[in-house]
């Protein structure tokens, strides 16, 4: 009986850890990162002289 209880507790703990990890990953994917609004590539444009 002791082994059965230990196995059940281990399975419940593993399931709870898996659910917590899944929820953590989903919340990290939904988070919007703070990024500067600057383009990575810029092209120089020729200025017209007036």
Short mmCIF file of C-alpha atoms in Angstrom, two decimals:
data_model
loop_
_atom_site.label_atom_id
_atom_site.label_comp_id
_atom_site.label_asym_id
_atom_site.label_seq_id
_atom_site.Cartn_x
_atom_site.Cartn_y
_atom_site.Cartn_z
CA UNK A 1 0.00 0.00 0.00
CA UNK A 2 2.89 2.35 0.75
CA UNK A 3 4.31 1.95 -2.76
CA UNK A 4 0.93 2.57 -4.33
CA UNK A 5 0.51 5.80 -2.35
CA UNK A 6 4.02 6.95 -3.28
CA UNK A 7 3.36 6.21 -6.96
CA UNK A 8 0.04 8.09 -6.88
CA UNK A 9 1.61 11.10 -5.17
CA UNK A 10 4.49 11.12 -7.64
CA UNK A 11 2.09 10.97 -10.60
CA UNK A 12 -0.03 13.77 -9.16
CA UNK A 13 3.03 15.93 -8.52
CA UNK A 14 4.34 15.29 -12.04
CA UNK A 15 0.96 16.20 -13.55
CA UNK A 16 0.78 19.38 -11.50
CA UNK A 17 4.31 20.36 -12.52
CA UNK A 18 3.48 19.74 -16.18
CA UNK A 19 0.36 21.92 -15.97
CA UNK A 20 2.29 24.70 -14.22
CA UNK A 21 5.04 24.58 -16.83
CA UNK A 22 2.49 24.71 -19.66
CA UNK A 23 0.71 27.69 -18.14
CA UNK A 24 4.04 29.46 -17.60
CA UNK A 25 5.04 28.94 -21.22
CA UNK A 26 1.69 30.21 -22.49
CA UNK A 27 1.89 33.31 -20.31
CA UNK A 28 5.43 34.04 -21.53
CA UNK A 29 4.33 33.71 -25.15
CA UNK A 30 1.42 36.11 -24.60
CA UNK A 31 3.63 38.76 -23.02
CA UNK A 32 4.54 41.62 -25.34
CA UNK A 33 8.24 42.41 -25.23
CA UNK A 34 9.43 45.99 -24.89
CA UNK A 35 11.19 46.80 -28.11
CA UNK A 36 12.38 50.13 -29.43
CA UNK A 37 10.51 51.37 -32.46
CA UNK A 38 13.61 51.74 -34.62
CA UNK A 39 14.05 49.99 -37.95
CA UNK A 40 16.88 47.48 -38.30
CA UNK A 41 17.68 48.61 -41.84
CA UNK A 42 17.70 52.23 -42.96
CA UNK A 43 18.32 53.60 -46.41
CA UNK A 44 19.80 57.00 -47.01
CA UNK A 45 17.65 59.15 -49.26
CA UNK A 46 19.10 61.92 -51.34
CA UNK A 47 17.93 65.34 -50.19
CA UNK A 48 16.90 67.72 -52.95
CA UNK A 49 18.62 71.07 -52.87
CA UNK A 50 16.30 74.01 -53.35
#
